[in-house]
PDB file of C-alpha atoms in Angstrom:
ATOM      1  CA  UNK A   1      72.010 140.068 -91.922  1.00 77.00           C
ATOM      2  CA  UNK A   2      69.376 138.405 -90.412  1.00 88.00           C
ATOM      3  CA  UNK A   3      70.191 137.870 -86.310  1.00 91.00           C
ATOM      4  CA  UNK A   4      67.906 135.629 -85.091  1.00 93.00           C
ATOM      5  CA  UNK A   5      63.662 135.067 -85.804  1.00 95.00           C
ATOM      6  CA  UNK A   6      60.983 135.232 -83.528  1.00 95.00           C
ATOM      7  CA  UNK A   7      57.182 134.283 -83.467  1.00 95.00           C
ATOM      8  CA  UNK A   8      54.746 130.843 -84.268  1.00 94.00           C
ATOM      9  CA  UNK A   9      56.567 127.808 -84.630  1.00 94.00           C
ATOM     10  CA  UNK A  10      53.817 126.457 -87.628  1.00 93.00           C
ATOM     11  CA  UNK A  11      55.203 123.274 -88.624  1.00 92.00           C
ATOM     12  CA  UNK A  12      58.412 121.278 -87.675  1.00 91.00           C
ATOM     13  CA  UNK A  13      60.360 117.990 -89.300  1.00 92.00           C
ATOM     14  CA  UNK A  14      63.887 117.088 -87.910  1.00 92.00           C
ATOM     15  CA  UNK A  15      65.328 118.764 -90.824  1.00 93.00           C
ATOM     16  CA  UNK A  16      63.712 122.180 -91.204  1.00 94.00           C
ATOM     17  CA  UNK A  17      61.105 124.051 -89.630  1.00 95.00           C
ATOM     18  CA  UNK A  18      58.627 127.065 -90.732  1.00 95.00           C
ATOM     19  CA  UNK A  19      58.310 130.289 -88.381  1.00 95.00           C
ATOM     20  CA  UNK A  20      55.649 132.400 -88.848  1.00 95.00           C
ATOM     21  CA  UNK A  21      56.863 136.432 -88.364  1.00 94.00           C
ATOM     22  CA  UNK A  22      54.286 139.289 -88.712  1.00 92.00           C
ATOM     23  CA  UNK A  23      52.551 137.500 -91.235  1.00 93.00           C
ATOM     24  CA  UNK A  24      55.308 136.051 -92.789  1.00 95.00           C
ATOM     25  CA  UNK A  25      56.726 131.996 -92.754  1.00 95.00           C
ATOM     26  CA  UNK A  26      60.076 131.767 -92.950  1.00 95.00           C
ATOM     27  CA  UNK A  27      61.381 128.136 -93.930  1.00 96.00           C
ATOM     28  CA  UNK A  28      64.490 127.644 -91.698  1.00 96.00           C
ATOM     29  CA  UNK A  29      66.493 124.428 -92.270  1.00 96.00           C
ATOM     30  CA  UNK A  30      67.758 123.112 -88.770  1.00 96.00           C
ATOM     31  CA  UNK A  31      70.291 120.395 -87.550  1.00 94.00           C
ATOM     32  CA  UNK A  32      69.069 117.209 -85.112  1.00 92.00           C
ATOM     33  CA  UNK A  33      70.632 119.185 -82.565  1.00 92.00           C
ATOM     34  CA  UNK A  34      68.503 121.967 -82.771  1.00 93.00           C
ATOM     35  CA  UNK A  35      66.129 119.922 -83.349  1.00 93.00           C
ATOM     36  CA  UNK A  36      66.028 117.534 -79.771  1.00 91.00           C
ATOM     37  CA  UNK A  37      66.784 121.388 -78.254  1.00 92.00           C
ATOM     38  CA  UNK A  38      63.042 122.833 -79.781  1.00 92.00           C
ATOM     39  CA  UNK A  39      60.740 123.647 -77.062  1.00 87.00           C
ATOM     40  CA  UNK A  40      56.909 122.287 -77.103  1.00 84.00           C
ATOM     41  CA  UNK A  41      55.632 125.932 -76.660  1.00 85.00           C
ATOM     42  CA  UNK A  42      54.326 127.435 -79.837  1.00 88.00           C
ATOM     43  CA  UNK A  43      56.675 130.443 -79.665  1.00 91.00           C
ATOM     44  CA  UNK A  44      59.841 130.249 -80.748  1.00 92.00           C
ATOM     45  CA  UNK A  45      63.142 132.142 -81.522  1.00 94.00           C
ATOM     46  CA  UNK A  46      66.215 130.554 -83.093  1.00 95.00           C
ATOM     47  CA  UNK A  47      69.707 131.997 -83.941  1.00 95.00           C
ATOM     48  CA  UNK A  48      69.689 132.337 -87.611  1.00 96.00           C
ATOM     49  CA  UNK A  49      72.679 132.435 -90.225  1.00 96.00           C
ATOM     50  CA  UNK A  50      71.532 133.569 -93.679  1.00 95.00           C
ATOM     51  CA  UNK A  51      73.910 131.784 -96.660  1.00 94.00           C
ATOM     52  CA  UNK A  52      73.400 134.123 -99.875  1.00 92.00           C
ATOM     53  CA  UNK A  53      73.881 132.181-103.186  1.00 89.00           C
ATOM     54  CA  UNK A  54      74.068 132.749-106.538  1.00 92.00           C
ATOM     55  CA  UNK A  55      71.127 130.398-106.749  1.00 93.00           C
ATOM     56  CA  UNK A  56      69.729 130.462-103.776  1.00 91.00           C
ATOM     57  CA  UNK A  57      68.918 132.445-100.019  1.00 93.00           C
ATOM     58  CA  UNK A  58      68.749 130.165 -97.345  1.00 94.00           C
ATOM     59  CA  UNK A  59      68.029 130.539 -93.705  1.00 95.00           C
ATOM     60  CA  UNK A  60      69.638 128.041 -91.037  1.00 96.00           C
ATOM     61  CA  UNK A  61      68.840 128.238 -87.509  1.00 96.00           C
ATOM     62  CA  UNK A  62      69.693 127.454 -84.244  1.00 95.00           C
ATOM     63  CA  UNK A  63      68.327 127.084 -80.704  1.00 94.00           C
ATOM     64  CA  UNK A  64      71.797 128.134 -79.092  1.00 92.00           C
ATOM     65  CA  UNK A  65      74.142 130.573 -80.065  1.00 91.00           C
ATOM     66  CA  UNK A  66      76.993 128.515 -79.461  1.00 89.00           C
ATOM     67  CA  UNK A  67      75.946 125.947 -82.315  1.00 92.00           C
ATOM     68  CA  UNK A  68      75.328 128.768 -84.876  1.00 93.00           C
ATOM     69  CA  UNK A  69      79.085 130.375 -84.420  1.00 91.00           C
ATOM     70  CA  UNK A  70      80.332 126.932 -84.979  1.00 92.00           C
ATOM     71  CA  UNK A  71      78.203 126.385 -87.630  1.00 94.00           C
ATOM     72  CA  UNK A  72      80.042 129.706 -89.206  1.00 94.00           C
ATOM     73  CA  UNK A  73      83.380 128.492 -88.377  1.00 93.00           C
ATOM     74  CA  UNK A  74      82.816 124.756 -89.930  1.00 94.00           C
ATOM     75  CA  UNK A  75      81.494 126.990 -93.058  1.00 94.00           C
ATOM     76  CA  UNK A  76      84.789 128.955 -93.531  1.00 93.00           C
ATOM     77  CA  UNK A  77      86.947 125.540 -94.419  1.00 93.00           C
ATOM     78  CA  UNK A  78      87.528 124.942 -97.213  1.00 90.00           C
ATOM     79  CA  UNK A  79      85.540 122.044 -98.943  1.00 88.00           C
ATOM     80  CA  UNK A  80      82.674 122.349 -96.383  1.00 91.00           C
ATOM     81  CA  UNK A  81      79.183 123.969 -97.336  1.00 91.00           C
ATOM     82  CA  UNK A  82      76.379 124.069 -95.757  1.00 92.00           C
ATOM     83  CA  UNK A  83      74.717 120.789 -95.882  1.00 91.00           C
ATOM     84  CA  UNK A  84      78.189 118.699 -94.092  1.00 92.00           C
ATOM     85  CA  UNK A  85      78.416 121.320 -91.703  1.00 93.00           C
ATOM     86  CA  UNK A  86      74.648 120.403 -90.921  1.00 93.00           C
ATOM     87  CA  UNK A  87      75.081 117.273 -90.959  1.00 92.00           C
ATOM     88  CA  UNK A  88      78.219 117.577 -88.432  1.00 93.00           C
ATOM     89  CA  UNK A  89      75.899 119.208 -86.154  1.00 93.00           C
ATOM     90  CA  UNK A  90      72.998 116.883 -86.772  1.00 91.00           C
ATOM     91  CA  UNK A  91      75.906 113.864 -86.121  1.00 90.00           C
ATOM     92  CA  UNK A  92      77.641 115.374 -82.694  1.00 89.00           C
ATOM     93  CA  UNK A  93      76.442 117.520 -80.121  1.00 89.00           C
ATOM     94  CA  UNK A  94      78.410 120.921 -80.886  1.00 90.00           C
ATOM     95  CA  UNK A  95      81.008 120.739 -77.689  1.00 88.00           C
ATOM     96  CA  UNK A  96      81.797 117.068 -78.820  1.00 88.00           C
ATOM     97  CA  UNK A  97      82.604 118.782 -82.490  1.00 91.00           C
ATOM     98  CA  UNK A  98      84.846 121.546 -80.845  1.00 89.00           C
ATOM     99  CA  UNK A  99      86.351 118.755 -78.070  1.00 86.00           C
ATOM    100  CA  UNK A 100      87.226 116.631 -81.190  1.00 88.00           C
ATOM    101  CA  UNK A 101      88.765 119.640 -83.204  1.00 90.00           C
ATOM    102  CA  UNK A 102      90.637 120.876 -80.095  1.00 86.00           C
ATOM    103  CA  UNK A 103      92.071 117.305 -78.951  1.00 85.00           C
ATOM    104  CA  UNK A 104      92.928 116.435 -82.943  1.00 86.00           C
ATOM    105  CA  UNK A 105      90.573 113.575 -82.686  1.00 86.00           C
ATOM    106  CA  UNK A 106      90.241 112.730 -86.290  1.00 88.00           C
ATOM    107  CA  UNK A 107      88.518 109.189 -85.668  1.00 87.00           C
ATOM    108  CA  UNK A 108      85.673 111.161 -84.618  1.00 88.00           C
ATOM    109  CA  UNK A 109      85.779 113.888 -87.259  1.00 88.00           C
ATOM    110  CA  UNK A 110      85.513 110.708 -90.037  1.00 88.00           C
ATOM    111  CA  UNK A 111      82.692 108.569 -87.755  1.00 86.00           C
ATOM    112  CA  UNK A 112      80.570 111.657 -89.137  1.00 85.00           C
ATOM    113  CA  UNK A 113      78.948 110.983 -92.779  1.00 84.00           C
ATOM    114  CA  UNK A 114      80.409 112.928 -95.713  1.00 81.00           C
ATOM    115  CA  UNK A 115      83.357 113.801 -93.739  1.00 88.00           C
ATOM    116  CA  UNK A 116      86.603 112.001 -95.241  1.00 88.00           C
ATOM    117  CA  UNK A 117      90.210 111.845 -94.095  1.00 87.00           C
ATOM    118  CA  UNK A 118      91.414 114.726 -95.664  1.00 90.00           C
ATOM    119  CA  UNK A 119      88.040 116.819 -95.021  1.00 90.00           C
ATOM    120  CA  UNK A 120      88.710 115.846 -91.379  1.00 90.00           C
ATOM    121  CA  UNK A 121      92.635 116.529 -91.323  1.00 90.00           C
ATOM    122  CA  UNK A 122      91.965 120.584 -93.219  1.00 92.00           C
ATOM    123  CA  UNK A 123      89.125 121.356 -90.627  1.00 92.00           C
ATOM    124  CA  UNK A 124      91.322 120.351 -87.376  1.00 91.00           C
ATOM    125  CA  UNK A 125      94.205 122.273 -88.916  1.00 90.00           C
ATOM    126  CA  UNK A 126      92.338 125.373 -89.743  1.00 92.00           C
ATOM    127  CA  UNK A 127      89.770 125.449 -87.080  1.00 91.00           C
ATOM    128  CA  UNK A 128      92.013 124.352 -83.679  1.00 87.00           C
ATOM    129  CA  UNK A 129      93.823 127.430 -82.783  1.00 85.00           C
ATOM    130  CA  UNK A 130      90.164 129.658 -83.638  1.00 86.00           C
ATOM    131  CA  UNK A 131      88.408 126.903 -81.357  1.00 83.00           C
ATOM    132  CA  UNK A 132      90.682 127.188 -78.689  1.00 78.00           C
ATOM    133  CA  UNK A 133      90.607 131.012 -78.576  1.00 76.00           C
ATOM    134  CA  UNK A 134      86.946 131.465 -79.110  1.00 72.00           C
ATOM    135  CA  UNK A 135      86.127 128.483 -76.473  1.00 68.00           C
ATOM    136  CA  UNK A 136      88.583 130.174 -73.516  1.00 64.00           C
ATOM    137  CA  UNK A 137      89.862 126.311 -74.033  1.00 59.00           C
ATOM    138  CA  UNK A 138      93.654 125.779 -72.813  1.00 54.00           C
ATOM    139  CA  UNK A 139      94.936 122.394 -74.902  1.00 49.00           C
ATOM    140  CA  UNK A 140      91.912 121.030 -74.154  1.00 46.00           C
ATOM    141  CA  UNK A 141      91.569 117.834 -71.877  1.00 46.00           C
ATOM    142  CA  UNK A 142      92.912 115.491 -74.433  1.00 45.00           C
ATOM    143  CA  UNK A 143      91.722 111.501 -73.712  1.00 43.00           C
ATOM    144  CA  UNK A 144      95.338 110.346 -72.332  1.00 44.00           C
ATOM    145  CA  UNK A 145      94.446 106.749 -73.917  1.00 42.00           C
ATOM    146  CA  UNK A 146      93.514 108.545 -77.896  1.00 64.00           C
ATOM    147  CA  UNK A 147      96.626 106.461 -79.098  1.00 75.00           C
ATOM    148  CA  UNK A 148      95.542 103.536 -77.296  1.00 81.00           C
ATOM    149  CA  UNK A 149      91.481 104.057 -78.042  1.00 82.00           C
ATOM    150  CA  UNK A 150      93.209 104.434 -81.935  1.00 82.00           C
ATOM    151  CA  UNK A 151      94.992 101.476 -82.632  1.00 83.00           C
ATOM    152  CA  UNK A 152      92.551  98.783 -80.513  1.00 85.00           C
ATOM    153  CA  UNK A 153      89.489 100.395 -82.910  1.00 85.00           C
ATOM    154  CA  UNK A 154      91.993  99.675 -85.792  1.00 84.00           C
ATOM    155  CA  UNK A 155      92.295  95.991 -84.412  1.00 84.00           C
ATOM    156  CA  UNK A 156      88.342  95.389 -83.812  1.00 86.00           C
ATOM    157  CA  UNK A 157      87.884  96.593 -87.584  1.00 84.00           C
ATOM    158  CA  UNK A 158      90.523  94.432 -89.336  1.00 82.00           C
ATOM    159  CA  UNK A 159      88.632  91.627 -87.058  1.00 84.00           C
ATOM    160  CA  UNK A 160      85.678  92.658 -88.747  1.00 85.00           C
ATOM    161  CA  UNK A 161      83.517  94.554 -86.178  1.00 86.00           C
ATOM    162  CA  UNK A 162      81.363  98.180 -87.720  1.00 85.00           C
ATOM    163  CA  UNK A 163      83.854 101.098 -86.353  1.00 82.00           C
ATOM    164  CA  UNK A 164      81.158 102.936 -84.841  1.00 83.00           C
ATOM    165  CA  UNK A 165      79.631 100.455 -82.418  1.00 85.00           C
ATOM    166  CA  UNK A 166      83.070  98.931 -81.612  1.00 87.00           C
ATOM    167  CA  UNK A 167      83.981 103.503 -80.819  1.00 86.00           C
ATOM    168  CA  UNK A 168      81.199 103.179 -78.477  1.00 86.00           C
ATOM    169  CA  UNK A 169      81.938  99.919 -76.703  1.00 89.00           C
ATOM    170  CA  UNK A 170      85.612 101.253 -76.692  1.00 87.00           C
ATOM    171  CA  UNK A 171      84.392 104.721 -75.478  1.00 84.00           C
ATOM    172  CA  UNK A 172      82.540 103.462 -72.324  1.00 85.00           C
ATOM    173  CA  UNK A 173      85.605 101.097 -71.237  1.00 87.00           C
ATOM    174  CA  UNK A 174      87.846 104.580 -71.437  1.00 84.00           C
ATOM    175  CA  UNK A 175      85.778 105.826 -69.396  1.00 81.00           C
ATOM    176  CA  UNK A 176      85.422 103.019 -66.235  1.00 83.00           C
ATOM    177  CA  UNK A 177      89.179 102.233 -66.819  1.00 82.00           C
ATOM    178  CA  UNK A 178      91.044 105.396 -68.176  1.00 75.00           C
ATOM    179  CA  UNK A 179      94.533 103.219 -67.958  1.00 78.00           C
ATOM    180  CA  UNK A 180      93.136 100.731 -70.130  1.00 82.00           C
ATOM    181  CA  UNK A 181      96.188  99.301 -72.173  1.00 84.00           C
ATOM    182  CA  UNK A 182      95.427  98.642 -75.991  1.00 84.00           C
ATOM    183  CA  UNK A 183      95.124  95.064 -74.837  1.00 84.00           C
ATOM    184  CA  UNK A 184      92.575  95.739 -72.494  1.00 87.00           C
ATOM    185  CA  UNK A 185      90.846  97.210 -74.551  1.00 87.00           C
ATOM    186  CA  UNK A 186      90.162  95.014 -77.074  1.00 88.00           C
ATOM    187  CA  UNK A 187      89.715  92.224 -74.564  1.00 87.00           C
ATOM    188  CA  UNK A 188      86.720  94.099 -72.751  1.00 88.00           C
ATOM    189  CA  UNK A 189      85.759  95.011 -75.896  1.00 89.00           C
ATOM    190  CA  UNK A 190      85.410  91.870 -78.031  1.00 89.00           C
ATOM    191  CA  UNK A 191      83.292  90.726 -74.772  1.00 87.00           C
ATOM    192  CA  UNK A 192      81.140  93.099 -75.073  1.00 85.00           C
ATOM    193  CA  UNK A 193      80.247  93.339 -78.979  1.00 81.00           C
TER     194      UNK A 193
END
């Protein structure tokens, strides 16, 4: 309904921001990503996505397109509203989101807050074969090592180390050595946590 809003960026918080249009503010709610993406000028126009409630109207925007069609995809799952499909986007850069849907990277869907095993598993399986169409993406460059990246991350928890800082430790050794075996990993790993 509404396309997209332009005019006088008025006030701004990491969550939500106010455009002013001919006279009128509209309060837009925004994710981090669109967020870090805001520009300093005082003009501004952002890709919007109105959600029509029973209870409520409420605006979303974007700085890119690209974000705002995911945002709409993420939406038609079921068991995701508004606010986890925000928070996705406010979690992961949108092409990390779609690289993790296309590749069947759950580990990464669940690293994301509110996002569960199962929520994880239904958006992969109904969102992968739209993601791949609408991002002209063939299979996807799947990490080679996912099965070995899985199962050391599995090790460095039951040793005790937070999942998401061992994922980035891991993360950076997949990417210096991409034939890291599971041992590897965890041995450059646990050296550098």
């Amino acid at each position: 309904m509404i396309a997209h809003i332009q005019g006088r960026l008025v006030e701004k918080t990491p969550t939500e921001v106010i455009i002013e249009c001919n006279g009128v503010g509209y309060h837009i709610n925004i994710s981090l990503h669109t967020y870090s993406l805001l520009p300093d000028s005082e003009n501004l126009k952002l890709f919007t996505f109105l959600q029509i409630r029973e209870d409520a109207h409420t605006l979303y925007g974007f700085v890119e397109k690209q974000e705002r069609e995911l945002f709409k995809l993420l939406l038609s799952v079921s068991g995701v509203g508004a606010s986890i499909a925000r928070t996705m986007l406010s979690s992961l850069a949108p092409q990390h989101i779609i690289q993790a849907i296309a590749s069947n990277d759950i580990g990464t869907m669940q690293s994301m807050k509110g996002i569960g095993a199962k929520t994880a598993q239904r958006i992969i399986l109904d969102l992968k074969e739209k993601v791949l169409k609408v991002y002209n993406l063939d299979e996807v460059s799947i990490v080679e090592s996912n099965t070995n990246k899985d199962e050391a991350l599995s090790a460095l928890e039951v040793l005790g180390f937070v999942r998401k800082s061992a994922e980035k430790v891991i993360d950076k050794i997949i990417r210096d050595t991409p034939n890291a075996s599971v041992e590897d990993l965890i041995k450059q790993a646990l050296k550098n946590l």
